[in-house]
Short mmCIF file of N, CA and C in Angstrom, two decimals:
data_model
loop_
_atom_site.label_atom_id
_atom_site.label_comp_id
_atom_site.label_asym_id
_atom_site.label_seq_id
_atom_site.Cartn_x
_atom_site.Cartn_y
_atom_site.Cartn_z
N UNK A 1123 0.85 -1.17 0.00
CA UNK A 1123 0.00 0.00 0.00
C UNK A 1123 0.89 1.24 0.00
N UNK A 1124 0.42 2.33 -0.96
CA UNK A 1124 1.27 3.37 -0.88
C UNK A 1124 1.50 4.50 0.40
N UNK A 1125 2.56 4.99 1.03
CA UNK A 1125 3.09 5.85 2.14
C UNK A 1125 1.09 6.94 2.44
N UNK A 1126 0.71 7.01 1.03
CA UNK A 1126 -0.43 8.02 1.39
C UNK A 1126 -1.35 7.64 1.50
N UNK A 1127 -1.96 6.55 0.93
CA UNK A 1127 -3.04 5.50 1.65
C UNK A 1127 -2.88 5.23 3.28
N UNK A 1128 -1.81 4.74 3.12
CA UNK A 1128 -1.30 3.87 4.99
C UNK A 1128 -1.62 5.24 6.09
N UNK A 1129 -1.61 6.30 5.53
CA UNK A 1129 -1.76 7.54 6.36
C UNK A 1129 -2.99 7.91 6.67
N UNK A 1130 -3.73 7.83 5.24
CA UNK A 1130 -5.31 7.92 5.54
C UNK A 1130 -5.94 7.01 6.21
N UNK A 1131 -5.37 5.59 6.17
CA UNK A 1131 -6.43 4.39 6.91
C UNK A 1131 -5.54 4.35 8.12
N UNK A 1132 -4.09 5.10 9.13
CA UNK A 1132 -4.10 5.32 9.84
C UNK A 1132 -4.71 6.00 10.78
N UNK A 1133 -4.68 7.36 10.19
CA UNK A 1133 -6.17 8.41 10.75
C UNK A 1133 -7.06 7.98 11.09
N UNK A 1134 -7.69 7.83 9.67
CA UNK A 1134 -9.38 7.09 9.99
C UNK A 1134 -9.30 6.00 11.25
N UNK A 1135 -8.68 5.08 11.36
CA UNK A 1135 -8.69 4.21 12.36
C UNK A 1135 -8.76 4.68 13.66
N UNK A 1136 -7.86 5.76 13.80
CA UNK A 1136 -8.39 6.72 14.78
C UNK A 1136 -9.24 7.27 15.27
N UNK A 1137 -10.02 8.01 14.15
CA UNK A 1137 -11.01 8.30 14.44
C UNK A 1137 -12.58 7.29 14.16
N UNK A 1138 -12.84 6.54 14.24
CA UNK A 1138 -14.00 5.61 13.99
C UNK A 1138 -14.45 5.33 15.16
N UNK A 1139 -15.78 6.08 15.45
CA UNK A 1139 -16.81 5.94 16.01
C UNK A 1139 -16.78 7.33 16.96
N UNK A 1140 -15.79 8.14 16.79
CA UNK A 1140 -16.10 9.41 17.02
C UNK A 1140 -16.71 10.23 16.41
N UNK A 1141 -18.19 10.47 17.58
CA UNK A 1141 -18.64 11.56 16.85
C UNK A 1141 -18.27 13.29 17.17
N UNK A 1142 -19.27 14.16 16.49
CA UNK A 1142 -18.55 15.32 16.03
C UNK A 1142 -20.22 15.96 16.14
N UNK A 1143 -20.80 16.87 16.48
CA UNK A 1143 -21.90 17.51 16.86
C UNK A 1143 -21.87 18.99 16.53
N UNK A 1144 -23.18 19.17 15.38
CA UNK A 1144 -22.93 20.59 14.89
C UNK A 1144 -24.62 20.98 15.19
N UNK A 1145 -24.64 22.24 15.60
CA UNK A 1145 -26.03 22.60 15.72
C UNK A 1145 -25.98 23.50 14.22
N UNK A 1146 -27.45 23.14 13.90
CA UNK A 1146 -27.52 23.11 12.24
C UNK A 1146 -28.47 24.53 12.27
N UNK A 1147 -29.08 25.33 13.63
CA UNK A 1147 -29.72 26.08 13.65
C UNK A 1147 -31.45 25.60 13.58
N UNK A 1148 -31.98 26.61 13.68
CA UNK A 1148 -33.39 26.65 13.46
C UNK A 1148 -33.84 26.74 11.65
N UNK A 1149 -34.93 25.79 11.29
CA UNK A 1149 -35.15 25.53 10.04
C UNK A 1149 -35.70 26.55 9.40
N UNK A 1150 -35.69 27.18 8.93
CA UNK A 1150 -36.47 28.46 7.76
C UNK A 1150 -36.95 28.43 6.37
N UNK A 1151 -38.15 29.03 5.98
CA UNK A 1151 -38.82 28.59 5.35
C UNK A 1151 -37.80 28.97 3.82
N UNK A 1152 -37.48 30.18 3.84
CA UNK A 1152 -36.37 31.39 3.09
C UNK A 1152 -35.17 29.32 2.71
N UNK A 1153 -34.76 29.13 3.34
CA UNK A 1153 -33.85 28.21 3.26
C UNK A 1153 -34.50 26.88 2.71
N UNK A 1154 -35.68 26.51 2.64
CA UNK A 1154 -35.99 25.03 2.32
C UNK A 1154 -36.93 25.73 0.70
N UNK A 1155 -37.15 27.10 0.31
CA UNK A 1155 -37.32 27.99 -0.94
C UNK A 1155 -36.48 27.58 -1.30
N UNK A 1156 -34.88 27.87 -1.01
CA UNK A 1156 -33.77 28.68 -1.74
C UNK A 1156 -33.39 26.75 -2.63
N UNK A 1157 -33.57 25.77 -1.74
CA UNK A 1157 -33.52 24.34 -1.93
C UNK A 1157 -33.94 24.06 -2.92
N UNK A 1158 -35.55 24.46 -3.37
CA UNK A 1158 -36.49 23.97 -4.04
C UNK A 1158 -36.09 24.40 -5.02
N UNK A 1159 -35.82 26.27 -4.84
CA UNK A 1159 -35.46 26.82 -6.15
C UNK A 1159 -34.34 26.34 -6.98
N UNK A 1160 -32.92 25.24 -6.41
CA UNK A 1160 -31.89 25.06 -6.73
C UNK A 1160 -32.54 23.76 -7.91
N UNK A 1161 -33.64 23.01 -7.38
CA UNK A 1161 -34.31 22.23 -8.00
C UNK A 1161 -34.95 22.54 -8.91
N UNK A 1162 -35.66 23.53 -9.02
CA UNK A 1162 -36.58 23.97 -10.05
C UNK A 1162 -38.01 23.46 -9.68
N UNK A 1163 -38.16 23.84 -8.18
CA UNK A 1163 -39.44 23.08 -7.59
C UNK A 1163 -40.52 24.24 -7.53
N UNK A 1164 -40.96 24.86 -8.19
CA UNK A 1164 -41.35 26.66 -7.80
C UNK A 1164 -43.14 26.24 -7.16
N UNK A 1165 -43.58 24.95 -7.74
CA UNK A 1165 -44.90 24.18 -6.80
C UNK A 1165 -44.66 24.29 -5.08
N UNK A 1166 -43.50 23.98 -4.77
CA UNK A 1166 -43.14 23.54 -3.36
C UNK A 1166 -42.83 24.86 -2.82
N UNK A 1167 -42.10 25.94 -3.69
CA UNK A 1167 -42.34 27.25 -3.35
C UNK A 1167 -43.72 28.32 -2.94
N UNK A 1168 -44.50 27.51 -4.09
CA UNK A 1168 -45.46 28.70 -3.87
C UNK A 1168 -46.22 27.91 -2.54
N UNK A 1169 -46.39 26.72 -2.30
CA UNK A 1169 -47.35 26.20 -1.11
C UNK A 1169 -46.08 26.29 -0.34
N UNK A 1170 -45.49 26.48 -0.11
CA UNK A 1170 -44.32 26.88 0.99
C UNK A 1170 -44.75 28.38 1.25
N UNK A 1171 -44.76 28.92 0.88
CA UNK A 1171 -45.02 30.28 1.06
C UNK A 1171 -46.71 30.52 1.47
N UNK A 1172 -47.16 29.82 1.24
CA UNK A 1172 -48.46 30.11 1.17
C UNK A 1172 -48.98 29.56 3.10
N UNK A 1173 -48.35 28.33 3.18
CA UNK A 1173 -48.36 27.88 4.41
C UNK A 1173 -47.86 28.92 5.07
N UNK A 1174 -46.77 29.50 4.83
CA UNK A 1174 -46.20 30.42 5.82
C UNK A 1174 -46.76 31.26 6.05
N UNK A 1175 -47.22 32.17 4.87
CA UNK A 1175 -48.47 33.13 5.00
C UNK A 1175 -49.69 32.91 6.37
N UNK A 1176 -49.88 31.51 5.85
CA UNK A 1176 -50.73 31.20 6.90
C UNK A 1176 -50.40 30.64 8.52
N UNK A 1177 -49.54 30.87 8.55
CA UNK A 1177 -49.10 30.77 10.04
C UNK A 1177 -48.90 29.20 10.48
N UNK A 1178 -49.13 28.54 8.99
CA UNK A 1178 -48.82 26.98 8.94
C UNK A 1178 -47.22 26.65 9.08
N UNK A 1179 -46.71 25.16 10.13
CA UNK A 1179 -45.78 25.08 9.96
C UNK A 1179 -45.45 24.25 8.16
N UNK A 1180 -44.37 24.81 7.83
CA UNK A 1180 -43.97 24.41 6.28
C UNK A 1180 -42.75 22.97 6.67
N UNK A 1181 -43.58 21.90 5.87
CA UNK A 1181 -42.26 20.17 5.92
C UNK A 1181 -41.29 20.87 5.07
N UNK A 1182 -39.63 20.29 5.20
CA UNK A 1182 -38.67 20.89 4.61
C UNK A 1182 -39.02 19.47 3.30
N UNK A 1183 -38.20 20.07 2.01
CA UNK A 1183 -38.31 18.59 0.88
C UNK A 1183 -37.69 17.71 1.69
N UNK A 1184 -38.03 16.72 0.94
CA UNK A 1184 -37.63 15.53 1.49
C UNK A 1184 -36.43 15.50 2.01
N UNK A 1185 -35.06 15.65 1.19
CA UNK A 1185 -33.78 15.74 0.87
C UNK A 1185 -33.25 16.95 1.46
N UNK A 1186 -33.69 17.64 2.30
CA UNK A 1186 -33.44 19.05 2.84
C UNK A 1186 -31.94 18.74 3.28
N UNK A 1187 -31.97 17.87 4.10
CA UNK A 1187 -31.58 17.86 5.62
C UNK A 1187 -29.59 17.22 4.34
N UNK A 1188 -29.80 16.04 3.90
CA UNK A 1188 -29.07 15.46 3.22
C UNK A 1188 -28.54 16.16 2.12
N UNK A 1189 -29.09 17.16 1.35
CA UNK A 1189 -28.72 18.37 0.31
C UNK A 1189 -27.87 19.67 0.91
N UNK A 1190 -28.21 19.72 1.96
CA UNK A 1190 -27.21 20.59 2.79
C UNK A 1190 -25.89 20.60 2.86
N UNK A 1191 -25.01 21.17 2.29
CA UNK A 1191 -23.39 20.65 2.30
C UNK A 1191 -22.35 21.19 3.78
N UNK A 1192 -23.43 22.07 4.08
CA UNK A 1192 -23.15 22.92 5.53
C UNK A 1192 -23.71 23.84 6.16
N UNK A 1193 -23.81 24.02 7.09
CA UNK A 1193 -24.74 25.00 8.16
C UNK A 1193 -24.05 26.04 8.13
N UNK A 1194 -22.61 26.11 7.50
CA UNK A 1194 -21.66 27.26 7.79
C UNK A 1194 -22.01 28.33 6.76
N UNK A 1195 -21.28 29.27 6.63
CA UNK A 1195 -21.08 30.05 5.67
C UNK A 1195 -20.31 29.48 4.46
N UNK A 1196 -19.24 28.41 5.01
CA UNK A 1196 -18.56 27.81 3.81
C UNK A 1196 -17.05 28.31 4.05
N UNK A 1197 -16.11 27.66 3.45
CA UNK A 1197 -14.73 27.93 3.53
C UNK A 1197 -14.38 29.11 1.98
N UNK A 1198 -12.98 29.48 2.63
CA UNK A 1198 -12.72 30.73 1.47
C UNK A 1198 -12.54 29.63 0.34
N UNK A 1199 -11.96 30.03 -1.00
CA UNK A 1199 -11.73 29.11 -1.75
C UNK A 1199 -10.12 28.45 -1.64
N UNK A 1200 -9.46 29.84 -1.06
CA UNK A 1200 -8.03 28.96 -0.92
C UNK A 1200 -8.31 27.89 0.23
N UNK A 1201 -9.18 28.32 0.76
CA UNK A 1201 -9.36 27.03 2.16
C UNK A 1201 -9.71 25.68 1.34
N UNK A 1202 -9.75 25.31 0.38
CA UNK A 1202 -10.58 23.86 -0.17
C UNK A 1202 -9.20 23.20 -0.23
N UNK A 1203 -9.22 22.01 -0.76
CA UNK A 1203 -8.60 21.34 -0.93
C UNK A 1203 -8.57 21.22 -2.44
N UNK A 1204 -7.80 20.81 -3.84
CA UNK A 1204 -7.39 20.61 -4.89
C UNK A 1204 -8.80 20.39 -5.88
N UNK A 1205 -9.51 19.08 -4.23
CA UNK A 1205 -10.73 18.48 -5.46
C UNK A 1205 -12.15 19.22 -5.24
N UNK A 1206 -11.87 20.69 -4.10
CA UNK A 1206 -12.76 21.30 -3.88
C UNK A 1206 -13.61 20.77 -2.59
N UNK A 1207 -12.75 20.17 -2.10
CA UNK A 1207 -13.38 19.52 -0.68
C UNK A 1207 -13.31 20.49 0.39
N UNK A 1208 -13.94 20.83 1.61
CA UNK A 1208 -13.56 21.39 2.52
C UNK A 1208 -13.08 20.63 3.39
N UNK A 1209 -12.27 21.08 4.57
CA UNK A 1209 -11.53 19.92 5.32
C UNK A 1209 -12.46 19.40 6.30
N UNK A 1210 -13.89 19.20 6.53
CA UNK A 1210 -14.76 18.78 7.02
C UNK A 1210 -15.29 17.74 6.26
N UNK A 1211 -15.44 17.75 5.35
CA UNK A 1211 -15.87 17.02 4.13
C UNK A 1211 -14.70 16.14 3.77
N UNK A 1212 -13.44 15.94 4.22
CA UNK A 1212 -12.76 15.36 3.86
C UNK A 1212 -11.89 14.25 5.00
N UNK A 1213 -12.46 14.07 5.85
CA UNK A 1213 -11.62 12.81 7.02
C UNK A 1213 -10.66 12.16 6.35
N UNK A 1214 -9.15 12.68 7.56
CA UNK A 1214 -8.22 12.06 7.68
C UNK A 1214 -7.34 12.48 6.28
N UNK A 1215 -7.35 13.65 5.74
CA UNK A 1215 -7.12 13.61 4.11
C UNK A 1215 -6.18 15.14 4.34
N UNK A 1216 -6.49 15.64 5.27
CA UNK A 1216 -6.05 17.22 5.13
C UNK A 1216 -3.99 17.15 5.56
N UNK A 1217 -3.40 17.78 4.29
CA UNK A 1217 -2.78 17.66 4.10
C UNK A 1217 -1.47 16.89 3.05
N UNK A 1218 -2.83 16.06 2.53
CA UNK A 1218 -2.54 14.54 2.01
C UNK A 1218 -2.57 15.17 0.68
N UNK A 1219 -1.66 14.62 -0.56
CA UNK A 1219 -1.77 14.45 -1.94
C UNK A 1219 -2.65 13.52 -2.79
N UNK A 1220 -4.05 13.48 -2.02
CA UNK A 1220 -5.06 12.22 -2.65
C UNK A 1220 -6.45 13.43 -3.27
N UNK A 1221 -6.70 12.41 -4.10
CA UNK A 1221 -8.00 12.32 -5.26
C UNK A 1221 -9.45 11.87 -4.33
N UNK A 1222 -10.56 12.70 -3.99
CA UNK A 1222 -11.46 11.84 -4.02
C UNK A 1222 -12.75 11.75 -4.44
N UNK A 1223 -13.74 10.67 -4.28
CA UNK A 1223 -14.33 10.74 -5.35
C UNK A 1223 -15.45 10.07 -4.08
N UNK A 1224 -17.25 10.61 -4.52
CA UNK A 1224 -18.19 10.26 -3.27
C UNK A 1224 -18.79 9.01 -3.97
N UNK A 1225 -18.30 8.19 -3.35
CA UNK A 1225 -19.06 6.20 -3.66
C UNK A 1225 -20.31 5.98 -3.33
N UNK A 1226 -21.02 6.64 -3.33
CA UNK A 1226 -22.10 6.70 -2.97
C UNK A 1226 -23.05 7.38 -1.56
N UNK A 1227 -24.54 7.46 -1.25
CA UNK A 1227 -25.10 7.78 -0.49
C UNK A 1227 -26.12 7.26 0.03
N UNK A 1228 -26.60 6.36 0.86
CA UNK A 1228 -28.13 5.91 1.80
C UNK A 1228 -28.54 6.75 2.62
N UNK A 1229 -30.05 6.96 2.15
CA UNK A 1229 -30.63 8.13 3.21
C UNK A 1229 -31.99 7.31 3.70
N UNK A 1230 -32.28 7.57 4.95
CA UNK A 1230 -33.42 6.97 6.11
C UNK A 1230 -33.76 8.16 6.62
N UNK A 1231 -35.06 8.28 6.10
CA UNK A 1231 -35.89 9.02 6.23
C UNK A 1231 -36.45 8.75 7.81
N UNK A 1232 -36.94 9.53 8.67
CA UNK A 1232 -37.41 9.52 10.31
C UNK A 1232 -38.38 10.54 9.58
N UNK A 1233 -38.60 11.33 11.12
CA UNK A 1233 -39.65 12.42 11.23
C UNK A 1233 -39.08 13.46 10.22
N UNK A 1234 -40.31 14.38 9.42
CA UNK A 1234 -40.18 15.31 9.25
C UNK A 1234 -39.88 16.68 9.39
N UNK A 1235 -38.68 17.07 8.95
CA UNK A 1235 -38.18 18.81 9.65
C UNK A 1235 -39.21 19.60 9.20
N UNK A 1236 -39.51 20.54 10.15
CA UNK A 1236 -40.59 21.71 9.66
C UNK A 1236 -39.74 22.85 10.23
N UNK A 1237 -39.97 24.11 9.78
CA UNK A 1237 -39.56 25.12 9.82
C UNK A 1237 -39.99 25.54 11.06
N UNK A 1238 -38.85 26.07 11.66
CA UNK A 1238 -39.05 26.51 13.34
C UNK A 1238 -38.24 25.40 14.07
N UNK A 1239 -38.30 24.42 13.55
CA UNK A 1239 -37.53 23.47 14.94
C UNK A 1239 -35.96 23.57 14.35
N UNK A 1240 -35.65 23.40 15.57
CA UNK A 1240 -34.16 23.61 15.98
C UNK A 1240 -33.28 21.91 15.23
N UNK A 1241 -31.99 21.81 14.47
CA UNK A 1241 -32.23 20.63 13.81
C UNK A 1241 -30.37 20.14 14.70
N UNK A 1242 -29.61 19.44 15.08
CA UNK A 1242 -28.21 18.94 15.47
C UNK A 1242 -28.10 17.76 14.49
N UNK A 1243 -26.71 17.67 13.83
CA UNK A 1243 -25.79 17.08 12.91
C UNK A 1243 -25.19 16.53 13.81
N UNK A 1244 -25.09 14.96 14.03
CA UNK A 1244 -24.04 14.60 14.35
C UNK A 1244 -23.41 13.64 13.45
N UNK A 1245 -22.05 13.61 13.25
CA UNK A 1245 -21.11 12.83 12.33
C UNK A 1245 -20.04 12.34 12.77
N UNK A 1246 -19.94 11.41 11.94
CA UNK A 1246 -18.61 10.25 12.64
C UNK A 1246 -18.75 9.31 11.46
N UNK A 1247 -17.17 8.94 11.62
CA UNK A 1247 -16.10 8.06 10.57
C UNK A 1247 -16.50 6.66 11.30
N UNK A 1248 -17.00 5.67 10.40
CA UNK A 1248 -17.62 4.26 10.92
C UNK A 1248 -16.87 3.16 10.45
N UNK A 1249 -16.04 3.70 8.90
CA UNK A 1249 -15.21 2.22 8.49
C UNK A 1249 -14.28 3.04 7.59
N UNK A 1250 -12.80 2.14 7.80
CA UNK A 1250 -12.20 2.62 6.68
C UNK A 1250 -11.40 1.50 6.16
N UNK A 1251 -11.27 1.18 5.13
CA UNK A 1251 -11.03 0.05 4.44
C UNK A 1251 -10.29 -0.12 3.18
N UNK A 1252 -9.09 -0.70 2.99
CA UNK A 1252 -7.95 -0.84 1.87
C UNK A 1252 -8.23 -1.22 0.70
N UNK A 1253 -8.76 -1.63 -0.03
CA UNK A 1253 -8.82 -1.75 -1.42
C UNK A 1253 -7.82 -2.12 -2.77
N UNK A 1254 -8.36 -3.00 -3.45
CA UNK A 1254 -7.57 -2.81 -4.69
C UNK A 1254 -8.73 -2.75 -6.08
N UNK A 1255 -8.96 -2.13 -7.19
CA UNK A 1255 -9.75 -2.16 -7.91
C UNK A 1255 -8.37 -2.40 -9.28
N UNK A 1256 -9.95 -2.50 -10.45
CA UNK A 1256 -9.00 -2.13 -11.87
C UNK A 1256 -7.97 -1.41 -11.65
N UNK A 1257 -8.29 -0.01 -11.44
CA UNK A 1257 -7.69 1.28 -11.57
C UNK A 1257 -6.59 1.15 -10.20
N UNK A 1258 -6.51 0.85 -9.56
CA UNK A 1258 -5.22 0.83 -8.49
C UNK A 1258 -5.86 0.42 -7.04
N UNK A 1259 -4.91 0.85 -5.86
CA UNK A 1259 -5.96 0.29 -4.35
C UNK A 1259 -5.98 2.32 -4.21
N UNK A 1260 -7.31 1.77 -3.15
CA UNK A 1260 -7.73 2.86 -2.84
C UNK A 1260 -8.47 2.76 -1.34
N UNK A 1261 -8.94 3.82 -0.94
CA UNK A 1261 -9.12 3.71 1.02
C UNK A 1261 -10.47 4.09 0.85
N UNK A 1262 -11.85 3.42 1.27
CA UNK A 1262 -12.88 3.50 1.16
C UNK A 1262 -13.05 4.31 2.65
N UNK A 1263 -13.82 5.05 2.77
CA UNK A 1263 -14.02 5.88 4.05
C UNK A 1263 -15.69 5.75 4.45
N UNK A 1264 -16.01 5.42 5.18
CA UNK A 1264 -17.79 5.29 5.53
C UNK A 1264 -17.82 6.32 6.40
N UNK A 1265 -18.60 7.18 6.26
CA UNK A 1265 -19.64 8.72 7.28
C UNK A 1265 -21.09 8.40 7.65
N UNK A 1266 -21.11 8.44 8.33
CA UNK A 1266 -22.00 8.33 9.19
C UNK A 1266 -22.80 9.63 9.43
N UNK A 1267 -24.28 10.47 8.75
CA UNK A 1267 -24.40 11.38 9.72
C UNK A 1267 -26.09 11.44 10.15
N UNK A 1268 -26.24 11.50 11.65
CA UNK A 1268 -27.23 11.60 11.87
C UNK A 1268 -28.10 13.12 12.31
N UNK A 1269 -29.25 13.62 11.86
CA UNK A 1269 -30.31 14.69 11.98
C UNK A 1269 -31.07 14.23 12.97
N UNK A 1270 -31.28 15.37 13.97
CA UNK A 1270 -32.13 14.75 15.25
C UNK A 1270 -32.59 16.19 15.68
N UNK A 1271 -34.05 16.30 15.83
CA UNK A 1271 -34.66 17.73 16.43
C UNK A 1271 -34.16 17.82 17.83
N UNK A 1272 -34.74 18.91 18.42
CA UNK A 1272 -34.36 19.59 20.09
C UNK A 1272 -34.93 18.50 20.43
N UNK A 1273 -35.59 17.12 20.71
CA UNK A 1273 -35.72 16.27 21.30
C UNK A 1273 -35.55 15.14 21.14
N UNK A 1274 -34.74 15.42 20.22
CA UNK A 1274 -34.39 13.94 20.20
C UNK A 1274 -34.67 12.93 19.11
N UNK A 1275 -35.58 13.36 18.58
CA UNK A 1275 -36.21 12.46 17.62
C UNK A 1275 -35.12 12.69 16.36
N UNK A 1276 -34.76 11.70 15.10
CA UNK A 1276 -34.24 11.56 14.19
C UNK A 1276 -34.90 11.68 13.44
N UNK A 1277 -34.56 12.50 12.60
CA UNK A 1277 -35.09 13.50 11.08
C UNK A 1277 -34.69 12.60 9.99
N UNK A 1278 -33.27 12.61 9.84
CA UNK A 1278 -32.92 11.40 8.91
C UNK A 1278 -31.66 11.23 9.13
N UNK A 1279 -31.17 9.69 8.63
CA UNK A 1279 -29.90 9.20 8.56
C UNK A 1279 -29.03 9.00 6.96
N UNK A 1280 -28.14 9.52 7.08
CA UNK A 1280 -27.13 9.88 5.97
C UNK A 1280 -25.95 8.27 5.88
N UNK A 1281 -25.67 7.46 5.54
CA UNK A 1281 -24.43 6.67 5.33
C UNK A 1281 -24.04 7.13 3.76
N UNK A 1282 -22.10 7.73 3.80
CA UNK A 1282 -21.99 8.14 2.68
C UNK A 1282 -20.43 6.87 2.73
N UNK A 1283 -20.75 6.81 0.86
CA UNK A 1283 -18.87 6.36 1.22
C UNK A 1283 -18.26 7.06 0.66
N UNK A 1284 -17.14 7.22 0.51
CA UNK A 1284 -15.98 8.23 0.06
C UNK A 1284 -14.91 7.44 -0.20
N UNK A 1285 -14.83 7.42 -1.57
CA UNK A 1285 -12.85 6.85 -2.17
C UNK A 1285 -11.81 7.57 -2.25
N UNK A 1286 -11.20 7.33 -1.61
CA UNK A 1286 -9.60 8.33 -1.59
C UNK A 1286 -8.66 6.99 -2.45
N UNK A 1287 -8.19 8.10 -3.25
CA UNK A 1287 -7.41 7.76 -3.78
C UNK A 1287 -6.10 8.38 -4.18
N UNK A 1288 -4.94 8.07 -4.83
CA UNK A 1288 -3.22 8.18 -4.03
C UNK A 1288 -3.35 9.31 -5.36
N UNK A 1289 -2.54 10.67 -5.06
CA UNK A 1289 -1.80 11.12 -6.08
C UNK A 1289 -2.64 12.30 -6.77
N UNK A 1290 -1.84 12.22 -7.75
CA UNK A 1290 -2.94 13.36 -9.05
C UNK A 1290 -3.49 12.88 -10.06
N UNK A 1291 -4.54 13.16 -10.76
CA UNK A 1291 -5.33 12.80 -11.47
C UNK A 1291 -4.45 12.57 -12.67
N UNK A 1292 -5.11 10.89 -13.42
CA UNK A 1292 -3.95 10.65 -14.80
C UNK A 1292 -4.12 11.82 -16.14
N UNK A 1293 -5.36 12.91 -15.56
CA UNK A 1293 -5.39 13.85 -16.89
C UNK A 1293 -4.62 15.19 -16.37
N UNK A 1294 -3.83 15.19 -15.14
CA UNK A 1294 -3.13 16.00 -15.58
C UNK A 1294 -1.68 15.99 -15.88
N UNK A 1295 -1.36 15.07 -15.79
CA UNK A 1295 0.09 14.17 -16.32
C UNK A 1295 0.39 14.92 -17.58
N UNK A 1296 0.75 16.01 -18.03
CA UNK A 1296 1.42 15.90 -18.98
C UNK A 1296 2.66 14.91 -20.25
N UNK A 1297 2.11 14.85 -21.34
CA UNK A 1297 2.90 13.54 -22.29
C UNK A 1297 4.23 14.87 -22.33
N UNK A 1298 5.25 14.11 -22.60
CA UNK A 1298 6.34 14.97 -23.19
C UNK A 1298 6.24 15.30 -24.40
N UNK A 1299 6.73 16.84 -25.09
CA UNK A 1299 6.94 17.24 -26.29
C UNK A 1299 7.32 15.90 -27.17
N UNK A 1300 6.51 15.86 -28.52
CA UNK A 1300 6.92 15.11 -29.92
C UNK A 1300 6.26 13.75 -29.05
N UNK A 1301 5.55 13.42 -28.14
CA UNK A 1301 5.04 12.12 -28.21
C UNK A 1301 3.18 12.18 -28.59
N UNK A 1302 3.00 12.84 -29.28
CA UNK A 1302 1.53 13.28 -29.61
C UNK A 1302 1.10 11.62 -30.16
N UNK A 1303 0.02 12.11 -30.47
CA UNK A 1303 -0.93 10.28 -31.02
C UNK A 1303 -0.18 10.18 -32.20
#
């Protein structure tokens, strides 16, 4: 296994089964709009609005909670990492010369967020695992994140995987002068 793999599935090993707790704020209607609008949902807008009008609480879409990339404001751009990751988004990687790429996502739906309740993120690294594929070995990373209102109840559950992989991408390898096709 390469020096930068062995580093990432050192980390991670470290950290697995620690969690990490973010208060995600209170839900707003302005924010589960701005969602819909990214969708092209302008139906879910106008009865979003219309509920609100009416002093109705408004359900966030389905995917609210899981479409969210952060509660923050967001990192500067020199703050990202190469593949545009933020170092939150990226376990055990910061610092590292790796590629990665999101292996997928399972979402479990619980109770419904409505606008007004207060929503907590908690996240944690659950598996990390060595690999070899076609294309080379690579460090599979499992996230874990769970949505839970001011009492407790679970909104929804997130399992993501994440492939790290060693190095720089084979398209930016430059061929040497005079070796064209």
């Amino acid at each position: 296994m390469s020096a930068v793999l062995q580093a990432v599935l050192t980390r991670a090993r470290k950290l697995i089964g620690q969690w990490e707790s973010e208060d995600c704020g209170v839900l707003a209607v302005k924010d589960f709009c701005r969602y819909a609008a990214a969708l092209g949902d302008l139906d879910y807008i106008r009865t979003a609005r219309a509920q609100e009008a009416a002093r109705e609480p408004v359900v966030a879409p389905a995917l609210f909670l899981a479409g969210t990339l952060s509660w923050e404001d967001g990192p500067a751009e020199d703050e990202l990492s190469p593949d545009g990751l933020a170092a939150r988004d990226s376990p055990c990687t910061d610092g590292l010369p790796v590629r990665q790429v999101h292996g997928g996502q399972s979402v479990r739906l619980g109770r419904s967020p409505v606008s007004g309740m207060r929503v907590t993120a908690a996240r944690s690294l659950v598996s990390a695992d060595h690999r070899h594929g076609r294309s080379g070995e690579f460090v599979l990373l499992g996230v874990t994140t769970r949505f839970t209102s001011q009492d407790g109840a679970e909104l929804m559950a997130v399992d993501e995987t994440i492939v790290v992989l060693d190095g720089v991408p084979d398209d930016t390898v430059k061929e040497p002068k005079g070796a064209g096709v």
